[in-house]
């Protein structure tokens, strides 16, 4: 790692203090929502987006603002809060947790933009921001004072309740020798169209619709170069000096959403154990919980989930600790983070799949939580950030002395 600061702070630890009353209150508030969110699961899936009352519950509990700068009223918790909070909510509903984690992470990212952009959006600090970081979907051209942007982006989760959108694009120039620049554009609702197309088998309630932009002008200071958020001080660090806003965004990208997989798997395990305690087998009188095979499945699934949790939290905690010491991760560390994020979520998916297979035909009924948890687990795993083939290949290339193929790192 390369140093970016002079000397480390007196307390470089980034493990959330168990005695921190604010953090404890945030987690207690998230857990308190679980019963109601479970009751709303069917409605969330039917609506294909967050119900208005769930959105309001998240606002009231301050969950959208866990990584927002304190200077605008946010909590400015450490990065691991994304994993912890999303996991708590996903115990009830992965779609709600996915939407929450996405939108909460955008307050963190906005803290890295030029202050002028922050001031425009945070005239209302509760404003929600969607995103789509599919860079090839957008094309931008540099013009005087900013950029002209156009494109059509998929998977803008939670977009219907948002007033702004962070859209990724590739900047083109007349000179091919300039190379490719990846940049993020902050766009108000009036400048993009929402295309209602989210009809999915899993994560049904995330409202991950398409958005389109037809050649709009974006001020230079309403954009952010990916190179400026690859680790170390960002443009927003001038007003948000917390090392939280100096973390490498796309190196840690899997951990924005990995807590959703973790909580979904943990909820699945808890449900399975509760059923196994009381249910007898269909074609016999033995209790499921008395079968050795059931006991082994519980042990294996719980081991995968516990290992995944350890990977997720320890990576986020170490990233914060290193940032506080003024260290920027090199490419070997960044690709290891991407590898570990994908691997941890794969473990959660394996745990849910194992429990689903062990549940027999009862797990197939549409009213059973297990079929939804299975669908959601596999939908989460389908995200490119959790493709171990992609992350593993890039890690292996760097380990072998070859250049990374991930242009966001």
mmCIF file of C-alpha atoms in Angstrom:
data_model
loop_
_atom_site.group_PDB
_atom_site.id
_atom_site.type_symbol
_atom_site.label_atom_id
_atom_site.label_comp_id
_atom_site.label_asym_id
_atom_site.label_seq_id
_atom_site.Cartn_x
_atom_site.Cartn_y
_atom_site.Cartn_z
ATOM 1 C CA UNK A 1 0.000 0.000 0.000
ATOM 2 C CA UNK A 2 1.095 3.577 -0.631
ATOM 3 C CA UNK A 3 0.840 6.281 2.006
ATOM 4 C CA UNK A 4 -1.278 9.373 1.479
ATOM 5 C CA UNK A 5 -1.008 10.999 4.894
ATOM 6 C CA UNK A 6 1.659 12.101 7.310
ATOM 7 C CA UNK A 7 1.016 10.178 10.510
ATOM 8 C CA UNK A 8 -1.764 7.819 11.638
ATOM 9 C CA UNK A 9 -4.395 9.105 14.049
ATOM 10 C CA UNK A 10 -4.217 8.183 17.702
ATOM 11 C CA UNK A 11 -7.005 5.605 17.365
ATOM 12 C CA UNK A 12 -6.864 3.891 13.976
ATOM 13 C CA UNK A 13 -9.354 1.174 14.875
ATOM 14 C CA UNK A 14 -12.501 1.098 12.751
ATOM 15 C CA UNK A 15 -14.455 -1.648 14.487
ATOM 16 C CA UNK A 16 -17.728 0.017 15.559
ATOM 17 C CA UNK A 17 -17.522 0.563 19.291
ATOM 18 C CA UNK A 18 -20.008 -1.815 20.975
ATOM 19 C CA UNK A 19 -20.599 0.934 23.509
ATOM 20 C CA UNK A 20 -21.413 3.505 20.816
ATOM 21 C CA UNK A 21 -24.991 4.347 21.690
ATOM 22 C CA UNK A 22 -25.716 5.889 18.290
ATOM 23 C CA UNK A 23 -24.591 2.774 16.399
ATOM 24 C CA UNK A 24 -26.433 0.505 18.816
ATOM 25 C CA UNK A 25 -29.570 2.600 18.401
ATOM 26 C CA UNK A 26 -29.313 2.413 14.627
ATOM 27 C CA UNK A 27 -29.027 -1.374 14.710
ATOM 28 C CA UNK A 28 -31.846 -1.672 17.241
ATOM 29 C CA UNK A 29 -34.026 0.473 14.996
ATOM 30 C CA UNK A 30 -33.266 -1.726 11.994
ATOM 31 C CA UNK A 31 -34.042 -4.926 13.892
ATOM 32 C CA UNK A 32 -37.277 -3.463 15.258
ATOM 33 C CA UNK A 33 -38.600 -3.143 11.698
ATOM 34 C CA UNK A 34 -38.196 -6.852 10.916
ATOM 35 C CA UNK A 35 -41.691 -8.054 11.981
ATOM 36 C CA UNK A 36 -43.519 -5.374 9.999
ATOM 37 C CA UNK A 37 -41.300 -5.842 6.954
ATOM 38 C CA UNK A 38 -42.019 -9.566 6.996
ATOM 39 C CA UNK A 39 -45.725 -8.801 7.064
ATOM 40 C CA UNK A 40 -45.284 -6.559 4.003
ATOM 41 C CA UNK A 41 -43.226 -8.963 1.883
ATOM 42 C CA UNK A 42 -46.103 -10.042 -0.349
ATOM 43 C CA UNK A 43 -47.164 -6.437 -0.942
ATOM 44 C CA UNK A 44 -43.581 -5.388 -1.701
ATOM 45 C CA UNK A 45 -43.304 -8.106 -4.331
ATOM 46 C CA UNK A 46 -46.711 -7.221 -5.752
ATOM 47 C CA UNK A 47 -45.785 -3.528 -6.044
ATOM 48 C CA UNK A 48 -42.345 -4.457 -7.438
ATOM 49 C CA UNK A 49 -40.856 -1.635 -5.336
ATOM 50 C CA UNK A 50 -40.717 -0.388 -1.750
ATOM 51 C CA UNK A 51 -44.169 0.323 -0.310
ATOM 52 C CA UNK A 52 -44.444 3.982 0.768
ATOM 53 C CA UNK A 53 -44.733 2.967 4.422
ATOM 54 C CA UNK A 54 -41.443 1.036 4.232
ATOM 55 C CA UNK A 55 -39.717 4.025 2.692
ATOM 56 C CA UNK A 56 -41.059 6.193 5.518
ATOM 57 C CA UNK A 57 -39.970 3.667 8.136
ATOM 58 C CA UNK A 58 -36.421 3.789 6.777
ATOM 59 C CA UNK A 59 -36.471 7.585 6.829
ATOM 60 C CA UNK A 60 -37.810 7.683 10.388
ATOM 61 C CA UNK A 61 -35.116 5.281 11.604
ATOM 62 C CA UNK A 62 -32.381 7.269 9.829
ATOM 63 C CA UNK A 63 -31.280 4.191 7.882
ATOM 64 C CA UNK A 64 -30.890 5.887 4.508
ATOM 65 C CA UNK A 65 -28.402 8.297 6.094
ATOM 66 C CA UNK A 66 -26.043 5.936 7.930
ATOM 67 C CA UNK A 67 -23.059 6.960 5.747
ATOM 68 C CA UNK A 68 -24.109 10.543 5.063
ATOM 69 C CA UNK A 69 -21.764 13.267 6.419
ATOM 70 C CA UNK A 70 -22.526 14.525 9.901
ATOM 71 C CA UNK A 71 -22.241 18.099 8.626
ATOM 72 C CA UNK A 72 -25.594 17.670 6.817
ATOM 73 C CA UNK A 73 -27.221 15.666 9.579
ATOM 74 C CA UNK A 74 -26.133 12.157 8.638
ATOM 75 C CA UNK A 75 -24.687 9.529 10.951
ATOM 76 C CA UNK A 76 -21.311 9.125 9.170
ATOM 77 C CA UNK A 77 -20.850 5.616 10.563
ATOM 78 C CA UNK A 78 -17.981 3.427 9.401
ATOM 79 C CA UNK A 79 -18.344 1.551 6.124
ATOM 80 C CA UNK A 80 -19.185 -1.751 7.834
ATOM 81 C CA UNK A 81 -22.540 -0.196 8.774
ATOM 82 C CA UNK A 82 -23.722 -1.027 5.249
ATOM 83 C CA UNK A 83 -23.149 -4.734 5.880
ATOM 84 C CA UNK A 84 -24.614 -4.700 9.378
ATOM 85 C CA UNK A 85 -27.716 -2.673 8.538
ATOM 86 C CA UNK A 86 -28.518 -4.473 5.280
ATOM 87 C CA UNK A 87 -28.113 -7.850 6.996
ATOM 88 C CA UNK A 88 -30.546 -6.857 9.744
ATOM 89 C CA UNK A 89 -33.218 -5.745 7.253
ATOM 90 C CA UNK A 90 -32.664 -8.717 4.918
ATOM 91 C CA UNK A 91 -33.620 -11.062 7.765
ATOM 92 C CA UNK A 92 -37.123 -9.925 6.840
ATOM 93 C CA UNK A 93 -36.988 -8.955 3.174
ATOM 94 C CA UNK A 94 -34.033 -8.977 0.790
ATOM 95 C CA UNK A 95 -35.761 -6.588 -1.643
ATOM 96 C CA UNK A 96 -36.185 -3.942 1.053
ATOM 97 C CA UNK A 97 -32.603 -4.427 2.225
ATOM 98 C CA UNK A 98 -31.237 -4.253 -1.338
ATOM 99 C CA UNK A 99 -33.022 -0.956 -1.964
ATOM 100 C CA UNK A 100 -31.931 0.464 1.378
ATOM 101 C CA UNK A 101 -28.270 -0.485 0.933
ATOM 102 C CA UNK A 102 -28.168 0.928 -2.582
ATOM 103 C CA UNK A 103 -29.697 4.271 -1.661
ATOM 104 C CA UNK A 104 -27.717 4.604 1.585
ATOM 105 C CA UNK A 105 -24.466 4.029 -0.308
ATOM 106 C CA UNK A 106 -25.254 6.920 -2.638
ATOM 107 C CA UNK A 107 -25.206 9.388 0.260
ATOM 108 C CA UNK A 108 -21.692 8.075 0.942
ATOM 109 C CA UNK A 109 -20.695 8.536 -2.680
ATOM 110 C CA UNK A 110 -22.225 12.007 -2.889
ATOM 111 C CA UNK A 111 -19.918 12.939 -0.019
ATOM 112 C CA UNK A 112 -17.045 12.448 -2.494
ATOM 113 C CA UNK A 113 -18.396 14.895 -5.092
ATOM 114 C CA UNK A 114 -17.467 18.568 -5.322
ATOM 115 C CA UNK A 115 -19.155 20.502 -2.516
ATOM 116 C CA UNK A 116 -21.295 22.383 -5.033
ATOM 117 C CA UNK A 117 -22.930 19.125 -6.091
ATOM 118 C CA UNK A 118 -23.515 18.165 -2.463
ATOM 119 C CA UNK A 119 -25.102 21.525 -1.739
ATOM 120 C CA UNK A 120 -27.481 21.214 -4.695
ATOM 121 C CA UNK A 121 -28.742 17.764 -3.736
ATOM 122 C CA UNK A 122 -28.723 18.190 0.028
ATOM 123 C CA UNK A 123 -30.956 21.232 0.171
ATOM 124 C CA UNK A 124 -33.136 18.426 1.513
ATOM 125 C CA UNK A 125 -30.834 16.003 3.315
ATOM 126 C CA UNK A 126 -33.464 13.236 3.055
ATOM 127 C CA UNK A 127 -33.365 13.340 -0.731
ATOM 128 C CA UNK A 128 -32.843 9.880 -2.225
ATOM 129 C CA UNK A 129 -30.450 9.111 -5.068
ATOM 130 C CA UNK A 130 -30.615 6.104 -7.391
ATOM 131 C CA UNK A 131 -27.845 4.824 -9.636
ATOM 132 C CA UNK A 132 -26.773 2.646 -12.511
ATOM 133 C CA UNK A 133 -23.061 1.978 -12.780
ATOM 134 C CA UNK A 134 -23.184 0.171 -16.114
ATOM 135 C CA UNK A 135 -20.577 2.359 -17.789
ATOM 136 C CA UNK A 136 -20.982 1.192 -21.415
ATOM 137 C CA UNK A 137 -24.669 2.181 -21.257
ATOM 138 C CA UNK A 138 -23.843 5.901 -21.214
ATOM 139 C CA UNK A 139 -21.878 8.073 -23.611
ATOM 140 C CA UNK A 140 -20.651 11.538 -22.737
ATOM 141 C CA UNK A 141 -18.855 14.222 -24.718
ATOM 142 C CA UNK A 142 -16.762 16.988 -23.136
ATOM 143 C CA UNK A 143 -18.034 20.478 -23.909
ATOM 144 C CA UNK A 144 -17.350 23.877 -22.440
ATOM 145 C CA UNK A 145 -18.205 23.876 -18.742
ATOM 146 C CA UNK A 146 -19.271 20.252 -18.564
ATOM 147 C CA UNK A 147 -20.520 17.284 -20.585
ATOM 148 C CA UNK A 148 -23.318 16.229 -22.919
ATOM 149 C CA UNK A 149 -24.692 12.870 -21.757
ATOM 150 C CA UNK A 150 -27.018 10.353 -23.324
ATOM 151 C CA UNK A 151 -27.771 6.681 -22.792
ATOM 152 C CA UNK A 152 -30.071 3.945 -21.588
ATOM 153 C CA UNK A 153 -29.183 2.224 -18.313
ATOM 154 C CA UNK A 154 -30.575 -0.965 -16.711
ATOM 155 C CA UNK A 155 -30.959 -1.929 -13.049
ATOM 156 C CA UNK A 156 -31.556 1.431 -11.355
ATOM 157 C CA UNK A 157 -32.783 -0.024 -8.059
ATOM 158 C CA UNK A 158 -35.261 2.029 -6.044
ATOM 159 C CA UNK A 159 -35.435 4.658 -8.764
ATOM 160 C CA UNK A 160 -39.138 5.429 -8.327
ATOM 161 C CA UNK A 161 -38.658 6.986 -4.884
ATOM 162 C CA UNK A 162 -35.596 9.017 -5.886
ATOM 163 C CA UNK A 163 -35.165 12.619 -7.017
ATOM 164 C CA UNK A 164 -31.639 12.168 -8.414
ATOM 165 C CA UNK A 165 -29.631 9.511 -10.206
ATOM 166 C CA UNK A 166 -25.910 8.694 -10.443
ATOM 167 C CA UNK A 167 -25.397 7.406 -13.967
ATOM 168 C CA UNK A 168 -22.139 5.984 -15.256
ATOM 169 C CA UNK A 169 -20.753 6.742 -18.678
ATOM 170 C CA UNK A 170 -17.733 6.606 -20.916
ATOM 171 C CA UNK A 171 -16.348 9.961 -22.016
ATOM 172 C CA UNK A 172 -15.384 10.095 -25.661
ATOM 173 C CA UNK A 173 -13.063 12.594 -27.308
ATOM 174 C CA UNK A 174 -12.034 13.376 -30.865
ATOM 175 C CA UNK A 175 -8.556 12.043 -30.138
ATOM 176 C CA UNK A 176 -8.467 8.278 -29.597
ATOM 177 C CA UNK A 177 -5.028 8.667 -28.000
ATOM 178 C CA UNK A 178 -6.730 10.244 -24.990
ATOM 179 C CA UNK A 179 -7.949 6.775 -24.002
ATOM 180 C CA UNK A 180 -11.124 5.854 -22.130
ATOM 181 C CA UNK A 181 -12.378 7.820 -19.144
ATOM 182 C CA UNK A 182 -15.030 6.425 -16.831
ATOM 183 C CA UNK A 183 -17.122 9.114 -15.144
ATOM 184 C CA UNK A 184 -20.262 9.323 -12.972
ATOM 185 C CA UNK A 185 -22.930 11.921 -13.736
ATOM 186 C CA UNK A 186 -25.370 13.293 -11.139
ATOM 187 C CA UNK A 187 -28.703 13.902 -12.873
ATOM 188 C CA UNK A 188 -31.952 15.429 -11.512
ATOM 189 C CA UNK A 189 -35.236 13.609 -12.001
ATOM 190 C CA UNK A 190 -36.414 16.016 -14.689
ATOM 191 C CA UNK A 191 -33.527 15.003 -16.959
ATOM 192 C CA UNK A 192 -34.097 11.240 -17.111
ATOM 193 C CA UNK A 193 -36.987 8.932 -17.947
ATOM 194 C CA UNK A 194 -37.921 5.873 -15.897
ATOM 195 C CA UNK A 195 -38.822 2.860 -18.020
ATOM 196 C CA UNK A 196 -41.007 0.454 -16.052
ATOM 197 C CA UNK A 197 -39.702 -3.007 -16.944
ATOM 198 C CA UNK A 198 -38.785 -4.689 -13.632
ATOM 199 C CA UNK A 199 -40.576 -8.037 -13.703
ATOM 200 C CA UNK A 200 -38.103 -10.432 -12.147
ATOM 201 C CA UNK A 201 -38.081 -13.820 -10.446
ATOM 202 C CA UNK A 202 -35.954 -12.637 -7.502
ATOM 203 C CA UNK A 203 -35.508 -9.332 -5.684
ATOM 204 C CA UNK A 204 -38.957 -8.630 -7.086
ATOM 205 C CA UNK A 205 -39.563 -5.622 -4.831
ATOM 206 C CA UNK A 206 -36.456 -3.597 -5.716
ATOM 207 C CA UNK A 207 -38.013 -1.625 -8.569
ATOM 208 C CA UNK A 208 -34.777 -1.949 -10.541
ATOM 209 C CA UNK A 209 -36.140 -0.245 -13.629
ATOM 210 C CA UNK A 210 -34.313 1.174 -16.631
ATOM 211 C CA UNK A 211 -33.599 4.885 -17.048
ATOM 212 C CA UNK A 212 -32.864 6.860 -20.198
ATOM 213 C CA UNK A 213 -31.273 10.243 -20.852
ATOM 214 C CA UNK A 214 -31.615 12.107 -24.148
ATOM 215 C CA UNK A 215 -28.584 14.347 -24.632
ATOM 216 C CA UNK A 216 -28.549 16.572 -21.522
ATOM 217 C CA UNK A 217 -25.896 19.016 -20.327
ATOM 218 C CA UNK A 218 -24.215 18.200 -17.006
ATOM 219 C CA UNK A 219 -22.020 20.760 -15.247
ATOM 220 C CA UNK A 220 -18.457 19.583 -14.723
ATOM 221 C CA UNK A 221 -18.830 19.844 -10.941
ATOM 222 C CA UNK A 222 -21.877 17.577 -11.046
ATOM 223 C CA UNK A 223 -19.668 14.741 -12.292
ATOM 224 C CA UNK A 224 -17.027 12.573 -10.688
ATOM 225 C CA UNK A 225 -14.161 10.749 -12.395
ATOM 226 C CA UNK A 226 -13.764 7.129 -11.354
ATOM 227 C CA UNK A 227 -10.041 7.802 -11.056
ATOM 228 C CA UNK A 228 -10.834 10.302 -8.264
ATOM 229 C CA UNK A 229 -12.580 7.659 -6.120
ATOM 230 C CA UNK A 230 -10.014 4.877 -6.505
ATOM 231 C CA UNK A 231 -8.621 5.487 -3.014
ATOM 232 C CA UNK A 232 -7.216 8.498 -1.207
ATOM 233 C CA UNK A 233 -8.725 11.977 -0.836
ATOM 234 C CA UNK A 234 -11.667 12.618 -3.145
ATOM 235 C CA UNK A 235 -12.984 15.996 -4.331
ATOM 236 C CA UNK A 236 -15.428 15.889 -1.407
ATOM 237 C CA UNK A 237 -12.687 15.347 1.164
ATOM 238 C CA UNK A 238 -12.245 19.106 1.359
ATOM 239 C CA UNK A 239 -15.493 19.351 3.322
ATOM 240 C CA UNK A 240 -15.787 15.721 4.428
ATOM 241 C CA UNK A 241 -12.332 14.833 5.802
ATOM 242 C CA UNK A 242 -13.406 11.539 7.401
ATOM 243 C CA UNK A 243 -11.401 8.703 5.746
ATOM 244 C CA UNK A 244 -14.793 7.137 4.992
ATOM 245 C CA UNK A 245 -14.867 9.448 1.956
ATOM 246 C CA UNK A 246 -11.377 8.379 0.875
ATOM 247 C CA UNK A 247 -12.206 4.684 0.490
ATOM 248 C CA UNK A 248 -11.884 3.154 -3.002
ATOM 249 C CA UNK A 249 -15.486 2.921 -4.149
ATOM 250 C CA UNK A 250 -15.374 0.166 -6.738
ATOM 251 C CA UNK A 251 -12.787 -1.976 -4.959
ATOM 252 C CA UNK A 252 -15.254 -2.221 -2.059
ATOM 253 C CA UNK A 253 -18.334 -2.280 -4.278
ATOM 254 C CA UNK A 254 -19.386 -5.880 -3.422
ATOM 255 C CA UNK A 255 -19.761 -4.899 0.233
ATOM 256 C CA UNK A 256 -22.402 -2.285 -0.550
ATOM 257 C CA UNK A 257 -24.792 -5.184 -1.130
ATOM 258 C CA UNK A 258 -23.183 -8.263 0.406
ATOM 259 C CA UNK A 259 -25.028 -7.750 3.704
ATOM 260 C CA UNK A 260 -28.291 -8.408 1.839
ATOM 261 C CA UNK A 261 -27.120 -11.927 0.984
ATOM 262 C CA UNK A 262 -25.930 -12.414 4.556
ATOM 263 C CA UNK A 263 -29.212 -11.413 6.187
ATOM 264 C CA UNK A 264 -31.280 -13.351 3.663
ATOM 265 C CA UNK A 265 -29.258 -16.508 4.390
ATOM 266 C CA UNK A 266 -29.454 -16.005 8.147
ATOM 267 C CA UNK A 267 -33.217 -15.502 7.974
ATOM 268 C CA UNK A 268 -33.504 -18.653 5.877
ATOM 269 C CA UNK A 269 -31.482 -20.655 8.416
ATOM 270 C CA UNK A 270 -33.541 -19.378 11.343
ATOM 271 C CA UNK A 271 -36.781 -20.266 9.550
ATOM 272 C CA UNK A 272 -35.498 -23.719 8.672
ATOM 273 C CA UNK A 273 -34.449 -24.420 12.273
ATOM 274 C CA UNK A 274 -37.835 -23.294 13.597
ATOM 275 C CA UNK A 275 -39.671 -25.616 11.198
ATOM 276 C CA UNK A 276 -37.313 -28.536 11.880
ATOM 277 C CA UNK A 277 -37.903 -28.253 15.633
ATOM 278 C CA UNK A 278 -41.621 -28.996 15.304
ATOM 279 C CA UNK A 279 -42.329 -30.658 11.968
ATOM 280 C CA UNK A 280 -42.603 -34.378 11.402
ATOM 281 C CA UNK A 281 -41.622 -35.954 8.101
ATOM 282 C CA UNK A 282 -44.483 -36.307 5.622
ATOM 283 C CA UNK A 283 -44.226 -40.087 5.185
ATOM 284 C CA UNK A 284 -43.191 -40.979 8.731
ATOM 285 C CA UNK A 285 -43.543 -39.825 12.289
ATOM 286 C CA UNK A 286 -39.921 -38.833 12.968
ATOM 287 C CA UNK A 287 -39.293 -35.193 13.699
ATOM 288 C CA UNK A 288 -37.037 -33.477 11.200
ATOM 289 C CA UNK A 289 -34.914 -32.184 14.046
ATOM 290 C CA UNK A 290 -34.167 -35.738 15.171
ATOM 291 C CA UNK A 291 -32.648 -36.704 11.814
ATOM 292 C CA UNK A 292 -28.874 -36.598 11.602
ATOM 293 C CA UNK A 293 -29.101 -35.333 8.033
ATOM 294 C CA UNK A 294 -31.062 -32.287 9.225
ATOM 295 C CA UNK A 295 -28.530 -31.585 11.937
ATOM 296 C CA UNK A 296 -25.642 -31.785 9.453
ATOM 297 C CA UNK A 297 -27.403 -29.451 7.007
ATOM 298 C CA UNK A 298 -27.873 -26.888 9.784
ATOM 299 C CA UNK A 299 -24.205 -27.150 10.734
ATOM 300 C CA UNK A 300 -22.996 -26.776 7.154
ATOM 301 C CA UNK A 301 -25.287 -23.851 6.312
ATOM 302 C CA UNK A 302 -24.443 -22.007 9.530
ATOM 303 C CA UNK A 303 -20.698 -22.501 8.931
ATOM 304 C CA UNK A 304 -21.009 -20.950 5.467
ATOM 305 C CA UNK A 305 -23.019 -18.023 6.810
ATOM 306 C CA UNK A 306 -20.651 -17.384 9.731
ATOM 307 C CA UNK A 307 -17.636 -17.536 7.403
ATOM 308 C CA UNK A 308 -19.296 -15.110 5.000
ATOM 309 C CA UNK A 309 -20.057 -12.678 7.822
ATOM 310 C CA UNK A 310 -16.457 -12.795 9.006
ATOM 311 C CA UNK A 311 -15.146 -12.089 5.511
ATOM 312 C CA UNK A 312 -17.548 -9.197 4.906
ATOM 313 C CA UNK A 313 -17.056 -7.420 8.220
ATOM 314 C CA UNK A 314 -13.308 -7.939 8.508
ATOM 315 C CA UNK A 315 -12.714 -6.578 4.996
ATOM 316 C CA UNK A 316 -14.748 -3.436 5.650
ATOM 317 C CA UNK A 317 -13.142 -2.887 9.052
ATOM 318 C CA UNK A 318 -9.623 -3.304 7.664
ATOM 319 C CA UNK A 319 -10.378 -0.951 4.771
ATOM 320 C CA UNK A 320 -11.454 1.761 7.219
ATOM 321 C CA UNK A 321 -8.463 1.134 9.466
ATOM 322 C CA UNK A 322 -6.057 1.464 6.535
ATOM 323 C CA UNK A 323 -7.798 4.614 5.299
ATOM 324 C CA UNK A 324 -7.382 6.168 8.749
ATOM 325 C CA UNK A 325 -3.679 5.404 8.509
ATOM 326 C CA UNK A 326 -3.499 7.208 5.189
ATOM 327 C CA UNK A 327 -2.954 4.073 3.120
ATOM 328 C CA UNK A 328 -4.210 3.514 -0.422
ATOM 329 C CA UNK A 329 -4.637 -0.167 -1.371
ATOM 330 C CA UNK A 330 -2.627 -1.419 -4.322
ATOM 331 C CA UNK A 331 -4.148 -3.477 -7.138
ATOM 332 C CA UNK A 332 -3.406 -6.780 -5.394
ATOM 333 C CA UNK A 333 -5.448 -5.681 -2.367
ATOM 334 C CA UNK A 334 -8.271 -4.250 -4.482
ATOM 335 C CA UNK A 335 -8.685 -7.426 -6.516
ATOM 336 C CA UNK A 336 -8.542 -9.472 -3.290
ATOM 337 C CA UNK A 337 -11.414 -7.402 -1.906
ATOM 338 C CA UNK A 338 -13.461 -8.032 -5.044
ATOM 339 C CA UNK A 339 -12.584 -11.754 -4.848
ATOM 340 C CA UNK A 340 -13.556 -11.993 -1.179
ATOM 341 C CA UNK A 341 -16.796 -10.056 -1.639
ATOM 342 C CA UNK A 342 -17.912 -12.397 -4.402
ATOM 343 C CA UNK A 343 -16.816 -15.485 -2.477
ATOM 344 C CA UNK A 344 -18.657 -14.453 0.690
ATOM 345 C CA UNK A 345 -21.926 -13.942 -1.178
ATOM 346 C CA UNK A 346 -21.442 -17.264 -2.992
ATOM 347 C CA UNK A 347 -21.202 -18.913 0.448
ATOM 348 C CA UNK A 348 -24.538 -17.356 1.440
ATOM 349 C CA UNK A 349 -26.135 -18.579 -1.786
ATOM 350 C CA UNK A 350 -24.803 -22.083 -1.172
ATOM 351 C CA UNK A 351 -26.247 -22.051 2.347
ATOM 352 C CA UNK A 352 -29.723 -21.079 1.128
ATOM 353 C CA UNK A 353 -29.620 -23.590 -1.718
ATOM 354 C CA UNK A 354 -28.635 -26.335 0.713
ATOM 355 C CA UNK A 355 -31.541 -25.538 3.037
ATOM 356 C CA UNK A 356 -33.975 -25.244 0.139
ATOM 357 C CA UNK A 357 -33.006 -28.700 -1.120
ATOM 358 C CA UNK A 358 -33.296 -30.123 2.396
ATOM 359 C CA UNK A 359 -36.822 -28.742 2.832
ATOM 360 C CA UNK A 360 -38.482 -30.969 0.286
ATOM 361 C CA UNK A 361 -41.730 -30.095 -1.430
ATOM 362 C CA UNK A 362 -42.935 -27.847 1.409
ATOM 363 C CA UNK A 363 -40.364 -25.262 0.380
ATOM 364 C CA UNK A 364 -42.060 -24.904 -2.999
ATOM 365 C CA UNK A 365 -45.299 -23.329 -1.767
ATOM 366 C CA UNK A 366 -45.633 -19.682 -2.752
ATOM 367 C CA UNK A 367 -46.611 -18.638 0.766
ATOM 368 C CA UNK A 368 -43.489 -20.155 2.310
ATOM 369 C CA UNK A 369 -40.586 -17.773 3.060
ATOM 370 C CA UNK A 370 -38.065 -20.343 1.818
ATOM 371 C CA UNK A 371 -39.018 -20.122 -1.848
ATOM 372 C CA UNK A 372 -38.644 -16.334 -1.730
ATOM 373 C CA UNK A 373 -35.330 -16.570 0.114
ATOM 374 C CA UNK A 374 -34.112 -19.041 -2.515
ATOM 375 C CA UNK A 375 -35.213 -16.783 -5.370
ATOM 376 C CA UNK A 376 -33.671 -13.732 -3.739
ATOM 377 C CA UNK A 377 -30.403 -15.510 -2.927
ATOM 378 C CA UNK A 378 -29.907 -16.482 -6.538
ATOM 379 C CA UNK A 379 -30.964 -13.055 -7.796
ATOM 380 C CA UNK A 380 -28.392 -11.424 -5.509
ATOM 381 C CA UNK A 381 -25.740 -13.860 -6.688
ATOM 382 C CA UNK A 382 -26.427 -12.960 -10.311
ATOM 383 C CA UNK A 383 -25.037 -9.433 -9.816
ATOM 384 C CA UNK A 384 -21.723 -9.001 -11.625
ATOM 385 C CA UNK A 385 -20.055 -7.918 -8.366
ATOM 386 C CA UNK A 386 -20.684 -11.435 -7.036
ATOM 387 C CA UNK A 387 -19.491 -13.355 -10.075
ATOM 388 C CA UNK A 388 -16.566 -15.338 -8.742
ATOM 389 C CA UNK A 389 -15.550 -16.149 -12.300
ATOM 390 C CA UNK A 390 -15.087 -12.437 -13.008
ATOM 391 C CA UNK A 391 -13.554 -11.506 -9.651
ATOM 392 C CA UNK A 392 -11.422 -14.634 -9.480
ATOM 393 C CA UNK A 393 -10.064 -14.156 -12.990
ATOM 394 C CA UNK A 394 -9.041 -10.583 -12.255
ATOM 395 C CA UNK A 395 -7.421 -11.564 -8.949
ATOM 396 C CA UNK A 396 -5.548 -14.384 -10.659
ATOM 397 C CA UNK A 397 -4.314 -12.081 -13.424
ATOM 398 C CA UNK A 398 -2.870 -9.612 -10.926
ATOM 399 C CA UNK A 399 -1.358 -12.419 -8.838
ATOM 400 C CA UNK A 400 0.408 -13.604 -11.999
ATOM 401 C CA UNK A 401 1.790 -10.161 -12.763
ATOM 402 C CA UNK A 402 -0.756 -9.317 -15.466
ATOM 403 C CA UNK A 403 -2.758 -6.060 -15.504
ATOM 404 C CA UNK A 404 -6.245 -5.947 -14.022
ATOM 405 C CA UNK A 405 -9.040 -5.911 -16.580
ATOM 406 C CA UNK A 406 -11.419 -4.052 -14.251
ATOM 407 C CA UNK A 407 -11.293 -0.446 -15.431
ATOM 408 C CA UNK A 408 -13.145 0.820 -12.334
ATOM 409 C CA UNK A 409 -10.267 -0.115 -10.017
#
